[in-house]
Short mmCIF file of C-alpha atoms and ligand atoms in Angstrom, two decimals:
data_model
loop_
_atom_site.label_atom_id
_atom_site.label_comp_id
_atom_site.label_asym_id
_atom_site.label_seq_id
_atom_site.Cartn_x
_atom_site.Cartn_y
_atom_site.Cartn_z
CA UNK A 1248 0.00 0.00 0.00
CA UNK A 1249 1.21 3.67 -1.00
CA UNK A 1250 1.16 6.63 1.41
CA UNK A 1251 0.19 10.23 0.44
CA UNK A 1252 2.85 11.58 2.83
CA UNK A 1253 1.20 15.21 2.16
CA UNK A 1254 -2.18 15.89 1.11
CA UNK A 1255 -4.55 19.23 2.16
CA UNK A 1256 -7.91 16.86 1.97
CA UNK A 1257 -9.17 18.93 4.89
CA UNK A 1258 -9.29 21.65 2.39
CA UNK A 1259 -12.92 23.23 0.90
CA UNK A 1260 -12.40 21.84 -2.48
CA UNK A 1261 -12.82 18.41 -1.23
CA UNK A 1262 -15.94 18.97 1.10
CA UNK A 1263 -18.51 17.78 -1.91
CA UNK A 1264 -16.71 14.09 -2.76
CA UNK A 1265 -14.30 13.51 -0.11
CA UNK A 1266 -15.55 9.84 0.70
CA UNK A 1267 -15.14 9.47 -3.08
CA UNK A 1268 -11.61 10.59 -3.32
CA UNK A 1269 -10.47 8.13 -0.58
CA UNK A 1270 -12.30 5.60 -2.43
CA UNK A 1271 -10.41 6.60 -5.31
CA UNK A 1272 -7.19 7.01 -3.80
CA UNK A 1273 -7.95 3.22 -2.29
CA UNK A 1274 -8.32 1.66 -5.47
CA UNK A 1275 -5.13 3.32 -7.12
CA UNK A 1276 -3.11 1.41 -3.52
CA UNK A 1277 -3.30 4.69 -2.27
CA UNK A 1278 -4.24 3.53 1.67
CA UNK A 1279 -2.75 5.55 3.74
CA UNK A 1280 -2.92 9.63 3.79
CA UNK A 1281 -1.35 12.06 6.17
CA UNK A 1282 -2.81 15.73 6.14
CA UNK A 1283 -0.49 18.60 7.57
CA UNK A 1284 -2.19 21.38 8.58
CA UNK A 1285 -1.77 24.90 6.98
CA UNK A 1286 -2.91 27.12 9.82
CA UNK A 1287 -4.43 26.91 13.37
CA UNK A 1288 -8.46 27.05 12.37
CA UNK A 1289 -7.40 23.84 10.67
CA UNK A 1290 -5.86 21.89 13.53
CA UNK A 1291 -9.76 20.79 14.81
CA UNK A 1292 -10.25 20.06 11.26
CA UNK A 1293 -7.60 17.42 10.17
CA UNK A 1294 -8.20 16.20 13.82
CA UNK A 1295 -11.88 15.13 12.69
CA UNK A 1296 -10.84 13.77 9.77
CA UNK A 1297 -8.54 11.71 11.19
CA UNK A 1298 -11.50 10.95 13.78
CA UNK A 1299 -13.25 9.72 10.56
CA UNK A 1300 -11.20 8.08 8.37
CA UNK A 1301 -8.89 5.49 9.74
CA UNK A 1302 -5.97 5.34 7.25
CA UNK A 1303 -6.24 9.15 7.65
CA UNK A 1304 -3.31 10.90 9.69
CA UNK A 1305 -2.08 14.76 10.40
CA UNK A 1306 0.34 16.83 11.30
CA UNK A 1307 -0.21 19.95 12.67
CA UNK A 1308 1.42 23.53 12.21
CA UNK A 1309 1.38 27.27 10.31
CA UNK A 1310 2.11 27.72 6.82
CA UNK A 1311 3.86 30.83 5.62
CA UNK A 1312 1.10 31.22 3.03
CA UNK A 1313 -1.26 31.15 5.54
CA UNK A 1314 -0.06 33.22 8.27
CA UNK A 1315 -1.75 35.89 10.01
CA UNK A 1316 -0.71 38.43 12.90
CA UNK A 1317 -2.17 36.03 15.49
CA UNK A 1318 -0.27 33.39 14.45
CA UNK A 1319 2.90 34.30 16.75
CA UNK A 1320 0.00 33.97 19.40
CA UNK A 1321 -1.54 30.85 18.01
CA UNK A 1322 1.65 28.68 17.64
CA UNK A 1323 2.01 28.94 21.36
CA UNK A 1324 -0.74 25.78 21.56
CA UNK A 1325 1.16 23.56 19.06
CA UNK A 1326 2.42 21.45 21.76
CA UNK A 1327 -0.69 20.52 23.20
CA UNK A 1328 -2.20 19.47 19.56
CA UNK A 1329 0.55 17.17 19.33
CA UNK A 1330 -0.18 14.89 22.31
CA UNK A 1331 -3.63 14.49 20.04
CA UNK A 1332 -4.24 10.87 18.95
CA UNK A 1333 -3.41 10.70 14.99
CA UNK A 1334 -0.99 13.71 14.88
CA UNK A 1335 1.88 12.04 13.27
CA UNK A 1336 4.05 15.14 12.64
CA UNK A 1337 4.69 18.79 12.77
CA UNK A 1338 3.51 21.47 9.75
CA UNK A 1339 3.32 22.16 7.31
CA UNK A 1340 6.14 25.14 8.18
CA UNK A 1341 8.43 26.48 6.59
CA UNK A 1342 9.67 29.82 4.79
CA UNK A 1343 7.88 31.19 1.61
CA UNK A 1344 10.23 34.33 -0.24
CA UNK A 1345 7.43 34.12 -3.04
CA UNK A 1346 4.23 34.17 -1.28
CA UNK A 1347 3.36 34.89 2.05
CA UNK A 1348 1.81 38.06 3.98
CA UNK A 1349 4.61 37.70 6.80
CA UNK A 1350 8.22 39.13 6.24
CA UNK A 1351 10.83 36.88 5.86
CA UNK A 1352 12.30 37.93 9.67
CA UNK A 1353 8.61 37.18 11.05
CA UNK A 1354 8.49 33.89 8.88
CA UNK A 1355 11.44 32.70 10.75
CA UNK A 1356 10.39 33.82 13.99
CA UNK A 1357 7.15 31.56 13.27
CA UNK A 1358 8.77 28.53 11.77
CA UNK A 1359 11.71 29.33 15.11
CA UNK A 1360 8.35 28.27 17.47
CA UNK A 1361 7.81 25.19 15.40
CA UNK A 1362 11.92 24.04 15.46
CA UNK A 1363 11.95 24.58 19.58
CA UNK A 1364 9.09 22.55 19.53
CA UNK A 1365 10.17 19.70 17.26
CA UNK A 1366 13.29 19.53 19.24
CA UNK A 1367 11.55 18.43 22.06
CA UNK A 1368 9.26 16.20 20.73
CA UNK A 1369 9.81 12.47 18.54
CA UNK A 1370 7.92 14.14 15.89
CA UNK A 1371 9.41 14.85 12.18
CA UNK A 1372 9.03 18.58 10.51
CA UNK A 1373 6.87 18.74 7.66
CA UNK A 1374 8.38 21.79 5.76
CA UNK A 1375 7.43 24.07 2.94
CA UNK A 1376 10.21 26.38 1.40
CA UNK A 1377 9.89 28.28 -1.71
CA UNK A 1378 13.23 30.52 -2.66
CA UNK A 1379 14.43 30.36 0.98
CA UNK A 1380 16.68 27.45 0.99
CA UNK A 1381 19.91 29.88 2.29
CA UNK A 1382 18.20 30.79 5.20
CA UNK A 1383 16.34 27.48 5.93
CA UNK A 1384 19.37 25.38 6.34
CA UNK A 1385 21.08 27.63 8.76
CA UNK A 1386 18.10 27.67 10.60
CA UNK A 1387 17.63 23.67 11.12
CA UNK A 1388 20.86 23.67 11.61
CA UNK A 1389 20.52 25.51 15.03
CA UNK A 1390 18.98 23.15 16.27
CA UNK A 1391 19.12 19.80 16.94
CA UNK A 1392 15.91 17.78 16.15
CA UNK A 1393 15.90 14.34 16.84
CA UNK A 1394 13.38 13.27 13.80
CA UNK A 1395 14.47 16.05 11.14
CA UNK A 1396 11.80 16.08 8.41
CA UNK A 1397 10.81 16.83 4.69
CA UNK A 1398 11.25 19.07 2.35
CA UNK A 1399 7.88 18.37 0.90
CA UNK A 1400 7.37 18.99 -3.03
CA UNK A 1401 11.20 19.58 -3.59
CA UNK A 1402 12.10 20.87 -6.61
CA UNK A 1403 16.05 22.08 -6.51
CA UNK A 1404 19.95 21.26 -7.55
CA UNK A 1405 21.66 18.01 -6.91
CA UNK A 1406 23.92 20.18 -4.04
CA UNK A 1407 20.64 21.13 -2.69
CA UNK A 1408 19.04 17.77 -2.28
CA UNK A 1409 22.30 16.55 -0.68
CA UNK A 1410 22.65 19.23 1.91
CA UNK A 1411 19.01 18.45 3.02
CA UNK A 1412 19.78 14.20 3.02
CA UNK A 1413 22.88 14.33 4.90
CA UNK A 1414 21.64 16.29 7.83
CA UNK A 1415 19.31 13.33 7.80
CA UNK A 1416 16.48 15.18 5.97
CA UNK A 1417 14.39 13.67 3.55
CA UNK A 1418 12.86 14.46 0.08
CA UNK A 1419 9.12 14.59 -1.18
CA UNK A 1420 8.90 13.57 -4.70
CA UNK A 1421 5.63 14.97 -6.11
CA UNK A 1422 3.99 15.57 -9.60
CA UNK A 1423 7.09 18.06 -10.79
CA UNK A 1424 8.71 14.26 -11.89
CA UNK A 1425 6.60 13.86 -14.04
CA UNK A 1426 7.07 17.45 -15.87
CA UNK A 1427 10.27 16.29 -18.48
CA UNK A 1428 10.83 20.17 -18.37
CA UNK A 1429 12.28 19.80 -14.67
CA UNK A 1430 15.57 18.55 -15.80
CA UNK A 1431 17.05 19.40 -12.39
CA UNK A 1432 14.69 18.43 -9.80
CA UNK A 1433 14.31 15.18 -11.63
CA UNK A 1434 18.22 14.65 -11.74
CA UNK A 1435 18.22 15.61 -8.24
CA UNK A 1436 15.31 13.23 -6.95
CA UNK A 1437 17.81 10.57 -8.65
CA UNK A 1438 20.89 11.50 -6.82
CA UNK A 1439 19.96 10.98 -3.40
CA UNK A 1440 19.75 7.21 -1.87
CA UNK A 1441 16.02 5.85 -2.11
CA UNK A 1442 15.73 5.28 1.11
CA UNK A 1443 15.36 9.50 1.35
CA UNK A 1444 12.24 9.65 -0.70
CA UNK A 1445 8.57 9.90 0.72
CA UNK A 1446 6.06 9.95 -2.30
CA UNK A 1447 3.23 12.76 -2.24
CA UNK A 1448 0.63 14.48 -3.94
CA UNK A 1449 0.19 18.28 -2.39
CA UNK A 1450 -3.25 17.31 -3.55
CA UNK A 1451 -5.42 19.87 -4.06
CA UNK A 1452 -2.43 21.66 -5.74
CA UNK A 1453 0.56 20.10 -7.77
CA UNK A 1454 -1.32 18.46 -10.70
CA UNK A 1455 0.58 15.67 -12.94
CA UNK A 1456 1.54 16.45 -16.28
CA UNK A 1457 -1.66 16.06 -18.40
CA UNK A 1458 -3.78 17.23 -15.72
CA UNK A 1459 -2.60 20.88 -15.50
CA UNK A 1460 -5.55 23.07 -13.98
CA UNK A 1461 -7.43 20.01 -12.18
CA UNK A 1462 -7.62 19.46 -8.81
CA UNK A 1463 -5.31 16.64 -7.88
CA UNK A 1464 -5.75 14.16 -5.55
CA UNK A 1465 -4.26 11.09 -3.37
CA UNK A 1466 -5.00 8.77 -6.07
CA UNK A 1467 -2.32 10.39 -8.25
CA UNK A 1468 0.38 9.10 -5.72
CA UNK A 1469 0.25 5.96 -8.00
CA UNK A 1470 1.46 7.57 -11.05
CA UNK A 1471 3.77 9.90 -9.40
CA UNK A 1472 5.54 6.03 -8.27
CA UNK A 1473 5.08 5.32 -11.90
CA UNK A 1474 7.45 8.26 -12.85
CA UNK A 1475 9.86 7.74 -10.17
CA UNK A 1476 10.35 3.77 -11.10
CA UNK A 1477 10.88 4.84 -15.07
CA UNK A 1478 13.48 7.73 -12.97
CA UNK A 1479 15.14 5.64 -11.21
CA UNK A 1480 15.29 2.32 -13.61
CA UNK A 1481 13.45 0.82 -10.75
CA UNK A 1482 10.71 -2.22 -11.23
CA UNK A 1483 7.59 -0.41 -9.31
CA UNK A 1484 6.98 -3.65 -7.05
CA UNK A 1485 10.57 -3.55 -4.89
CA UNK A 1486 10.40 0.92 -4.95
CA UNK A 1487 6.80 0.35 -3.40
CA UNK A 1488 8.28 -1.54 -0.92
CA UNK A 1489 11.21 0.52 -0.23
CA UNK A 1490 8.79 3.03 0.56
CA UNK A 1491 6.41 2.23 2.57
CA UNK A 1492 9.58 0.95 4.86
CA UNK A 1493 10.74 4.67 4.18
CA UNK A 1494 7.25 5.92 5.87
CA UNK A 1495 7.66 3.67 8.62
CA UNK A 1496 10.53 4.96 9.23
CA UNK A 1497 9.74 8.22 9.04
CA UNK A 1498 6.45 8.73 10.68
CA UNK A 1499 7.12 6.56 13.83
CA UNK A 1500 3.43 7.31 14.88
CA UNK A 1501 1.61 5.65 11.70
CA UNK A 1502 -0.13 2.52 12.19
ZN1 ZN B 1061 1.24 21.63 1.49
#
């Protein structure tokens, strides 16, 4: 069975077929799903639906893209959401130079709550960077966190990918394989050792080549393993297995 290692099916956009998309994602060996949270109106929200749906898990945390002014205030709770049953990890987080109503110095005072958090807890980072990657990887490496994380929907150099996996970070390999236009990313994805990979969709956003402008969803984790075994010269059978033992390890917390 596949995991979905980062999927927003709490958002709106899924409210009118969700049962259907699990069913969906269920017949493409999609059977597990964890949902990180973008902001703190959403932590009772991917609670609930892991309430609902038993191969459904979260992680909970603020998105750069989603910020507010409160959420310096808001952040202060995270630790108490994390004892929850189902919370599996913490974000998303991370630093956004693209896209996000905070400065980058209040960004990293808000993703600084999340690292003194994680290095506290056994819980891995689920994080989000866009154009920040020289101030990210100073800032992990103040601190010393026991799980690490992802770097979920990386798209980046070679060098990149291997300062992330040999601080013990791993890599979320999304739809942008499947794009031949991202030379790099792909190149990069196939540089690192296989057991740094966690598979993902990003579902609603991220859509596969072919399905530009859709909604994507969990079921697409199938063909994004597709595009990785052609990557990798892989037979899809042994990288599915490799995997899910890469999930395992990762989120210590799934069942
Ligand atoms: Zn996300």
């Amino acid at each position: 069975m596949l995991t979905d290692s980062h999927c927003h099916l709490d958002f709106d956009c899924f409210d009118a077929d969700r049962d259907l998309v699990l069913q969906r994602a269920e017949a493409a060996g999609v059977g597990r799903i964890v949902v990180p949270a973008v902001a703190a109106e959403h932590w009772p929200r991917v609670r609930a639906l892991a309430g609902a749906y038993s191969n459904v898990s979260y992680g909970v945390g603020i998105h750069p893209c989603f910020a507010t002014g409160n959420s310096l205030v808001e952040v202060e709770s995270l630790p108490q959401w994390l004892q929850q049953p189902g919370c599996v990890a913490i974000g998303e987080c991370g630093l956004d130079a693209v896209n996000s109503p905070l400065s980058l110095p209040e960004q990293q005072q808000l993703l600084e709550r999340h690292l003194v958090v994680a290095s506290e807890v056994q819980l891995p980072l689920l994080l989000h960077v866009r154009k920040a990657h020289h101030l990210l990887l100073p800032q992990l490496d103040r601190h010393s966190l026991p799980r690490a994380g992802v770097i979920h929907g990386f798209s980046g150099s070679r060098e990149l990918a291997a300062e992330y996996v040999r601080r013990g970070y791993f890599l979320g390999v999304g739809g942008v394989i499947t794009y031949a236009r991202a030379r790099k990313t792909r190149e990069a994805i196939a540089s690192v050792p296989v057991d740094a990979l966690l598979l993902e969709t990003d579902s609603p956003d991220m859509p596969l080549c072919g399905q530009q402008g859709k909604r994507n969803e969990p079921a697409s984790v199938q063909s994004v393993l597709q595009a990785l075994s052609q990557l990798l010269d892989l037979p899809s059978d042994a990288l599915a297995e490799q995997l899910a033992r890469n999930n395992s390890r990762f989120f210590n917390r799934l069942v």
